[in-house]
Amino acid sequence: MAPPLRHLLAIEGMYPPQIAALLDLAESFVLLNRTGKTPRDRLRGHTLINLFFEDSTRTRTSFELAGKRLGADVINMSVATSSVNKGETLLDTASTLNAMNCDLLVIRHGASGAPALLARKVDAAVINAGDGTHEHPTQALLDALTIRRRLGRLEGLTVAICGDVLHSRVARSNIHLLSAMGSRVRLVGPPTLVPPEAARLGADVFHDMAAGLAGVDVVMMLRLQQERMARSLVPSAREYFRFWGLDEAKLKYAAPHALVMHPGPMNRGVEIASSVADDPVRSVIREQVEMGVAVRMAVLDTLSQSGANG
Amino acid sequence: MTDLLLTNVRLLDPASGLDQTGDLLVRDGKIADLGAGLGRPDGAETVDGGGAVLCPGLVDMRVEVGEPGGEWRETVASAAVAAAAGGITAVAALPDSRPAIDDPALVRLLRARGEETGSLTVLPYGALTRGCRGEEMAELGLLREAGAVAFTDGARAIGSARLMRLALTYARGFGAKIVQHPEEPTLAEGGAATEGELATRLGLPGIPAEAEAILIGRDIRLARLTGGAVHFAHVSTAAALGLIRMAKDEGLAVTCDTAPPYFDLNETAIGDWRTFAKLSPPLRADADRQAVAAALLDGTIDAVASDHQPRDVDDKRLPFAQAATGGAGLATLLGVTLAQVHGASLPLIRAIELLTVAPARLLGVAAGTLAKGAPADLCLFDPDRIWQVHAGSLPGRAQNTPFDGRALEGKVLGTWKAGRRVFGG
C-alpha cells in the first residue's frame, strides 16, 4: 500500500494508487458540488492559507472555494516579491506561518523548488500551486479527472501536450501523471520550446503538428507567453499560430473523439483558435475549471487527514 | 515550341557521372533524351556543338541581385544578363537588401522577378533576423513556406552565440540550413585587409585571418549542440577548412562553399590600392589560397559560388580603407574555376559538380543535372577557348571585377533556360 501523503509538492514520485485515490475522491466531490451538499464539517477548525508569490486569480479562487466548501478557515496572502530577497523572505514567512498554527498551506512561487523548501520549515501540509517551471500538481490532477470522466479511462490513451513545454510546469506535471497512469504522452512544438531532452521524461517529441496530433485522444494546449517572442524563441504570434496554433484544420489530425484542453488563461489566435476553444463538443476547457475545485477539495481533505496537525 | 537537338557535344553530368560524346534532345523545355547518336526528329532545330562541353546550367548559391533597394548597382534583369553570359541559370539571392527579405511577400517578389527575366531562376534566401540586424529571429517558417531556400543575414555575421543557437534549433524544425558569413564581427570591425606584412606595409587596418576560424569553431560546436545544419559561405583560410574537415568526419551537418577569388587570388592583388580586390572576407596569404584550392579537390569544400556583389564607381573609387567590399563574379565564375582544371589538378567533372549539382543539393532544389525529364537548363562551353576579363566591358551592369586583365581558358558559348536559348548563337 502506498504511504499516506504528507504534502503535495510534485506528481513526480507519486504512486499510481495515490493518484487514483485522489481522483476517486474528487469524483465524489463533483456531484456534491453540483448539488450544493458539500460536507462543510470536514475541515471545520482547520486553517488554510493561500500564499501566492505570483498573481493567479484562477488557481487561488479555486483553492479558496475548495477550502470553504469543506468548512476550512481560508486566508489569502499575496506577497510582493519584487523588492525582497526571495530566499530570506520565504524562510521568514515560514516561521510566521508556524506561529499562526496553519494546517494547510497552498503556495505558488516563481522559483522552482520554493514549496519544497517551505515544506521543510513549516508544520503545515504544503500544497504546491505552481512553482516556477517545475510542477503544478493540482492542474495535472484536474486534467486527469476531466479526461477520465469524458473518455472513461487514462490507461492506453495518447495525449499530445502542445506548445511551450520548456517553460511549462503544467506540462511537467502532466507528463509524470499521465505516464504513471498508463497514457502515452507526446510533446509537440518548435524545437526552441520542446527540447530533445524532454524525451527523457518518457514522452515522444514532435515538431510538426500533423505528425504530433495524428490519432491522439486528447490535445492539451499550453499558454505561450509574449515574452518568448521578445526573447526570439519564437519569431512572431502569426508564425506560431500558423504552425503550432490549434485550429480546426490541425484538430482534424487527432482522433474524431479527441478532447481539446487548455489550462488557461488562453491567448486566442496565438495557441488556440476561438472556434476550437469554444467548440461545445470537443472543448472541455470550462469543465477543467469545474474539476479544479473538486480535485483541490480532494487534496485538502486527504492532506488534512494525514497531516501532522490533522 | 519546336524540338531542339544539340549534336556533337561532350555531355558532362556530374550527378550521374556521365562524360561522353553525344547529343541531347530538348522537347517542351525539358530534356527528352541524351546519349550517343540520337536521331533527329522531324522539324527539330539542330545546334552543332562542335565538340564543346554541354553541362547543366550553373547554380550559383551566393549572389547579390541588387533588388530591392540597390537597383542603380544591379537589377535582377541586369544580373540575369551577366548570369546567362556566365552559363548560370539559377542563383540564390542574398537577403540583406533594403528592405531585407524578412517578409514572405518579399520572397515571392524576388522569385517572380526571376521568372520575369525568362532566363534566370532566383532562389531567395530568407533573412535570419528582422532587417538582417542580428537581433530578433525572423519568421523562418513563413519565409520557408513562401520559398526561402535557407536563412542568412547575408554579408553580416551572426555574432550572438545565443541567437545562432536558437536559429539552428528553430530552423531544424523546418529542415532549413543557416548560412553564416564566417567572420567574428568584433575582430573584423574596421578592418580592410588580412592582417599581416602586406597590410602593415600599406598601412591598412587589419583583420586577423583567425577571425574566420574562431566563428566557424563556435558554430560547429553549436551545430553539435542543437543538431542544426550550418553552411559557411566563402571560406578562405586553411585553419577554418581544417575545422570543417573535422566536423564533417564527425558527421555533423556542416557544409561550406568558397568563391573564385579565394582560390585564384591572394592578398597581393590589393597592391597598388586596387579597391576592386577589396572583398569580404579579405583576400588571404598564398598559403591559405593553396589550402582552399586543395579543399576543392578533397571535398571539404562542397560548392563554388560567385559571391557576386555589384558595386559602382562611387563605392569603389575611394581610398582603400573607405571603399566598399565586394566583387562582381557572375561572368567569370566558370572561367576562373576552370583555371583550377587547367593550372592545377582539379578534374573537369569535379569542377562542374562544384558549380551545378552540389550547390543545387545544398539549396534543396531539383536542378543542376542532365536527367531525362529535367528542365533543359544548359550550359555549352569550350573549356580551352581563351578570353580576357575587362572591367568595363563585362555583361550586365556590375563591372567591379577583381579579375580585371586576367586571361581565362574556358568560354561559355551558349546558355539555355527551359530549352530557350538565352545566351550565344
PDB file of C-alpha atoms in Angstrom, chain A residues 98-253:
ATOM      1  CA  ASN A  98       4.249  28.267  12.047  1.00  0.00           C
ATOM      2  CA  ALA A  99       3.402  30.738  14.779  1.00  0.00           C
ATOM      3  CA  MET A 100      -0.115  31.002  13.372  1.00  0.00           C
ATOM      4  CA  ASN A 101      -0.680  27.219  13.608  1.00  0.00           C
ATOM      5  CA  CYS A 102      -1.695  26.919   9.979  1.00  0.00           C
ATOM      6  CA  ASP A 103      -2.823  23.418   8.913  1.00  0.00           C
ATOM      7  CA  LEU A 104      -2.829  23.619   5.137  1.00  0.00           C
ATOM      8  CA  LEU A 105      -0.531  25.865   3.172  1.00  0.00           C
ATOM      9  CA  VAL A 106      -1.105  26.424  -0.541  1.00  0.00           C
ATOM     10  CA  ILE A 107       1.852  28.100  -2.186  1.00  0.00           C
ATOM     11  CA  ARG A 108       2.544  29.491  -5.615  1.00  0.00           C
ATOM     12  CA  HIS A 109       6.030  30.825  -6.245  1.00  0.00           C
ATOM     13  CA  GLY A 110       8.061  31.910  -9.269  1.00  0.00           C
ATOM     14  CA  ALA A 111      11.061  29.864  -8.240  1.00  0.00           C
ATOM     15  CA  SER A 112      11.215  26.138  -8.864  1.00  0.00           C
ATOM     16  CA  GLY A 113      11.619  24.285  -5.579  1.00  0.00           C
ATOM     17  CA  ALA A 114      10.246  27.037  -3.329  1.00  0.00           C
ATOM     18  CA  PRO A 115       7.352  24.869  -1.981  1.00  0.00           C
ATOM     19  CA  ALA A 116       9.800  22.060  -1.208  1.00  0.00           C
ATOM     20  CA  LEU A 117      11.977  24.489   0.730  1.00  0.00           C
ATOM     21  CA  LEU A 118       8.973  25.745   2.662  1.00  0.00           C
ATOM     22  CA  ALA A 119       7.772  22.206   3.387  1.00  0.00           C
ATOM     23  CA  ARG A 120      10.973  21.528   5.305  1.00  0.00           C
ATOM     24  CA  LYS A 121      10.420  24.547   7.531  1.00  0.00           C
ATOM     25  CA  VAL A 122       6.709  24.520   8.419  1.00  0.00           C
ATOM     26  CA  ASP A 123       4.481  22.110  10.310  1.00  0.00           C
ATOM     27  CA  ALA A 124       1.544  22.513   7.890  1.00  0.00           C
ATOM     28  CA  ALA A 125       0.833  20.263   4.942  1.00  0.00           C
ATOM     29  CA  VAL A 126       2.189  22.116   1.899  1.00  0.00           C
ATOM     30  CA  ILE A 127       0.395  22.095  -1.450  1.00  0.00           C
ATOM     31  CA  ASN A 128       2.298  23.271  -4.482  1.00  0.00           C
ATOM     32  CA  ALA A 129       0.031  25.521  -6.561  1.00  0.00           C
ATOM     33  CA  GLY A 130       2.735  26.034  -9.184  1.00  0.00           C
ATOM     34  CA  ASP A 131       6.450  26.602  -8.697  1.00  0.00           C
ATOM     35  CA  GLY A 132       8.484  28.253 -11.431  1.00  0.00           C
ATOM     36  CA  THR A 133       8.868  25.946 -14.394  1.00  0.00           C
ATOM     37  CA  HIS A 134       8.842  22.843 -12.198  1.00  0.00           C
ATOM     38  CA  GLU A 135       5.382  21.445 -11.387  1.00  0.00           C
ATOM     39  CA  HIS A 136       1.722  22.301 -10.945  1.00  0.00           C
ATOM     40  CA  PRO A 137       0.360  19.064  -9.452  1.00  0.00           C
ATOM     41  CA  THR A 138      -3.299  20.034  -8.947  1.00  0.00           C
ATOM     42  CA  GLN A 139      -3.525  21.127 -12.589  1.00  0.00           C
ATOM     43  CA  ALA A 140      -2.385  17.684 -13.715  1.00  0.00           C
ATOM     44  CA  LEU A 141      -4.892  16.039 -11.346  1.00  0.00           C
ATOM     45  CA  LEU A 142      -7.778  18.135 -12.634  1.00  0.00           C
ATOM     46  CA  ASP A 143      -6.742  17.449 -16.223  1.00  0.00           C
ATOM     47  CA  ALA A 144      -6.659  13.719 -15.492  1.00  0.00           C
ATOM     48  CA  LEU A 145     -10.078  13.836 -13.827  1.00  0.00           C
ATOM     49  CA  THR A 146     -11.521  15.694 -16.818  1.00  0.00           C
ATOM     50  CA  ILE A 147     -10.114  13.133 -19.244  1.00  0.00           C
ATOM     51  CA  ARG A 148     -11.191  10.163 -17.128  1.00  0.00           C
ATOM     52  CA  ARG A 149     -14.751  11.405 -16.835  1.00  0.00           C
ATOM     53  CA  ARG A 150     -15.001  12.099 -20.578  1.00  0.00           C
ATOM     54  CA  LEU A 151     -13.180   9.092 -22.008  1.00  0.00           C
ATOM     55  CA  GLY A 152     -13.689   6.637 -19.144  1.00  0.00           C
ATOM     56  CA  ARG A 153     -10.017   5.857 -18.518  1.00  0.00           C
ATOM     57  CA  LEU A 154      -6.451   7.101 -18.656  1.00  0.00           C
ATOM     58  CA  GLU A 155      -4.709   3.842 -19.497  1.00  0.00           C
ATOM     59  CA  GLY A 156      -3.916   3.340 -23.150  1.00  0.00           C
ATOM     60  CA  LEU A 157      -4.777   6.878 -24.219  1.00  0.00           C
ATOM     61  CA  THR A 158      -2.465   9.039 -26.299  1.00  0.00           C
ATOM     62  CA  VAL A 159      -2.232  12.629 -25.126  1.00  0.00           C
ATOM     63  CA  ALA A 160      -0.489  15.420 -27.075  1.00  0.00           C
ATOM     64  CA  ILE A 161       0.822  18.298 -24.967  1.00  0.00           C
ATOM     65  CA  CYS A 162       1.458  21.172 -27.360  1.00  0.00           C
ATOM     66  CA  GLY A 163       3.405  24.402 -27.132  1.00  0.00           C
ATOM     67  CA  ASP A 164       5.880  25.869 -24.697  1.00  0.00           C
ATOM     68  CA  VAL A 165       6.880  22.676 -22.892  1.00  0.00           C
ATOM     69  CA  LEU A 166      10.261  24.139 -21.944  1.00  0.00           C
ATOM     70  CA  HIS A 167       8.771  26.736 -19.592  1.00  0.00           C
ATOM     71  CA  SER A 168       5.643  24.830 -18.542  1.00  0.00           C
ATOM     72  CA  ARG A 169       5.076  23.441 -15.058  1.00  0.00           C
ATOM     73  CA  VAL A 170       1.697  22.210 -16.306  1.00  0.00           C
ATOM     74  CA  ALA A 171       3.432  20.093 -18.945  1.00  0.00           C
ATOM     75  CA  ARG A 172       5.874  18.566 -16.459  1.00  0.00           C
ATOM     76  CA  SER A 173       3.163  17.540 -14.005  1.00  0.00           C
ATOM     77  CA  ASN A 174       1.014  16.148 -16.792  1.00  0.00           C
ATOM     78  CA  ILE A 175       3.876  14.140 -18.296  1.00  0.00           C
ATOM     79  CA  HIS A 176       4.523  12.485 -14.932  1.00  0.00           C
ATOM     80  CA  LEU A 177       0.885  11.863 -14.070  1.00  0.00           C
ATOM     81  CA  LEU A 178      -0.249  10.594 -17.454  1.00  0.00           C
ATOM     82  CA  SER A 179       2.792   8.358 -17.819  1.00  0.00           C
ATOM     83  CA  ALA A 180       2.232   6.920 -14.331  1.00  0.00           C
ATOM     84  CA  MET A 181      -1.390   6.177 -15.174  1.00  0.00           C
ATOM     85  CA  GLY A 182      -0.575   4.376 -18.421  1.00  0.00           C
ATOM     86  CA  SER A 183      -1.182   7.075 -21.031  1.00  0.00           C
ATOM     87  CA  ARG A 184       1.252   7.677 -23.870  1.00  0.00           C
ATOM     88  CA  VAL A 185       2.431  11.315 -23.918  1.00  0.00           C
ATOM     89  CA  ARG A 186       3.539  13.281 -26.958  1.00  0.00           C
ATOM     90  CA  LEU A 187       5.148  16.704 -26.792  1.00  0.00           C
ATOM     91  CA  VAL A 188       4.601  18.925 -29.810  1.00  0.00           C
ATOM     92  CA  GLY A 189       6.103  22.346 -30.500  1.00  0.00           C
ATOM     93  CA  PRO A 190       9.000  24.241 -32.046  1.00  0.00           C
ATOM     94  CA  PRO A 191      12.441  22.843 -31.202  1.00  0.00           C
ATOM     95  CA  THR A 192      13.214  26.005 -29.251  1.00  0.00           C
ATOM     96  CA  LEU A 193      10.328  25.230 -26.876  1.00  0.00           C
ATOM     97  CA  VAL A 194      10.361  21.425 -26.924  1.00  0.00           C
ATOM     98  CA  PRO A 195      13.944  20.388 -26.214  1.00  0.00           C
ATOM     99  CA  PRO A 196      15.104  16.903 -27.187  1.00  0.00           C
ATOM    100  CA  GLU A 197      15.857  16.167 -23.507  1.00  0.00           C
ATOM    101  CA  ALA A 198      12.096  16.235 -22.879  1.00  0.00           C
ATOM    102  CA  ALA A 199      12.021  12.750 -24.388  1.00  0.00           C
ATOM    103  CA  ARG A 200      13.954  11.568 -21.314  1.00  0.00           C
ATOM    104  CA  LEU A 201      10.881  12.263 -19.191  1.00  0.00           C
ATOM    105  CA  GLY A 202       9.174   9.426 -21.052  1.00  0.00           C
ATOM    106  CA  ALA A 203       7.439  11.273 -23.884  1.00  0.00           C
ATOM    107  CA  ASP A 204       7.735  11.301 -27.665  1.00  0.00           C
ATOM    108  CA  VAL A 205       8.866  14.602 -29.162  1.00  0.00           C
ATOM    109  CA  PHE A 206       7.362  16.099 -32.331  1.00  0.00           C
ATOM    110  CA  HIS A 207       7.953  19.442 -34.013  1.00  0.00           C
ATOM    111  CA  ASP A 208       5.178  19.106 -36.565  1.00  0.00           C
ATOM    112  CA  MET A 209       1.518  19.287 -35.505  1.00  0.00           C
ATOM    113  CA  ALA A 210       0.303  16.979 -38.289  1.00  0.00           C
ATOM    114  CA  ALA A 211       2.556  14.174 -37.090  1.00  0.00           C
ATOM    115  CA  GLY A 212       2.233  15.004 -33.408  1.00  0.00           C
ATOM    116  CA  LEU A 213      -1.552  15.097 -33.344  1.00  0.00           C
ATOM    117  CA  ALA A 214      -2.098  12.086 -35.598  1.00  0.00           C
ATOM    118  CA  GLY A 215      -4.725   9.888 -33.936  1.00  0.00           C
ATOM    119  CA  VAL A 216      -4.390  11.308 -30.411  1.00  0.00           C
ATOM    120  CA  ASP A 217      -7.242  11.071 -27.886  1.00  0.00           C
ATOM    121  CA  VAL A 218      -6.502  14.366 -26.141  1.00  0.00           C
ATOM    122  CA  VAL A 219      -4.975  17.639 -27.361  1.00  0.00           C
ATOM    123  CA  MET A 220      -3.693  19.687 -24.464  1.00  0.00           C
ATOM    124  CA  MET A 221      -2.614  23.209 -25.428  1.00  0.00           C
ATOM    125  CA  LEU A 222      -0.196  25.285 -23.371  1.00  0.00           C
ATOM    126  CA  ARG A 223      -0.135  29.033 -22.991  1.00  0.00           C
ATOM    127  CA  LEU A 224       2.530  30.901 -24.985  1.00  0.00           C
ATOM    128  CA  GLN A 225       3.918  33.836 -23.027  1.00  0.00           C
ATOM    129  CA  GLN A 226       4.515  37.012 -25.042  1.00  0.00           C
ATOM    130  CA  GLU A 227       7.966  37.065 -23.517  1.00  0.00           C
ATOM    131  CA  ARG A 228       9.003  34.070 -25.650  1.00  0.00           C
ATOM    132  CA  MET A 229       8.754  36.232 -28.759  1.00  0.00           C
ATOM    133  CA  ALA A 230      10.727  39.066 -27.227  1.00  0.00           C
ATOM    134  CA  ARG A 231      13.453  36.525 -26.482  1.00  0.00           C
ATOM    135  CA  SER A 232      13.475  35.156 -30.070  1.00  0.00           C
ATOM    136  CA  LEU A 233      12.398  31.660 -29.019  1.00  0.00           C
ATOM    137  CA  VAL A 234       9.544  32.100 -31.497  1.00  0.00           C
ATOM    138  CA  PRO A 235       9.613  34.800 -34.196  1.00  0.00           C
ATOM    139  CA  SER A 236       6.012  36.032 -34.057  1.00  0.00           C
ATOM    140  CA  ALA A 237       2.488  35.232 -32.937  1.00  0.00           C
ATOM    141  CA  ARG A 238       1.294  34.815 -36.514  1.00  0.00           C
ATOM    142  CA  GLU A 239       4.037  32.308 -37.295  1.00  0.00           C
ATOM    143  CA  TYR A 240       3.338  30.437 -34.054  1.00  0.00           C
ATOM    144  CA  PHE A 241      -0.360  30.231 -34.822  1.00  0.00           C
ATOM    145  CA  ARG A 242       0.329  29.110 -38.404  1.00  0.00           C
ATOM    146  CA  PHE A 243       2.486  26.164 -37.361  1.00  0.00           C
ATOM    147  CA  TRP A 244       1.552  25.314 -33.748  1.00  0.00           C
ATOM    148  CA  GLY A 245      -1.747  27.049 -33.030  1.00  0.00           C
ATOM    149  CA  LEU A 246      -4.690  24.662 -32.697  1.00  0.00           C
ATOM    150  CA  ASP A 247      -7.290  25.428 -35.333  1.00  0.00           C
ATOM    151  CA  GLU A 248      -9.930  23.253 -36.936  1.00  0.00           C
ATOM    152  CA  ALA A 249      -7.594  22.121 -39.708  1.00  0.00           C
ATOM    153  CA  LYS A 250      -4.949  20.848 -37.286  1.00  0.00           C
ATOM    154  CA  LEU A 251      -7.522  19.323 -34.946  1.00  0.00           C
ATOM    155  CA  LYS A 252      -8.586  17.075 -37.852  1.00  0.00           C
ATOM    156  CA  TYR A 253      -5.298  15.163 -37.435  1.00  0.00           C
TER     157      TYR A 253
END
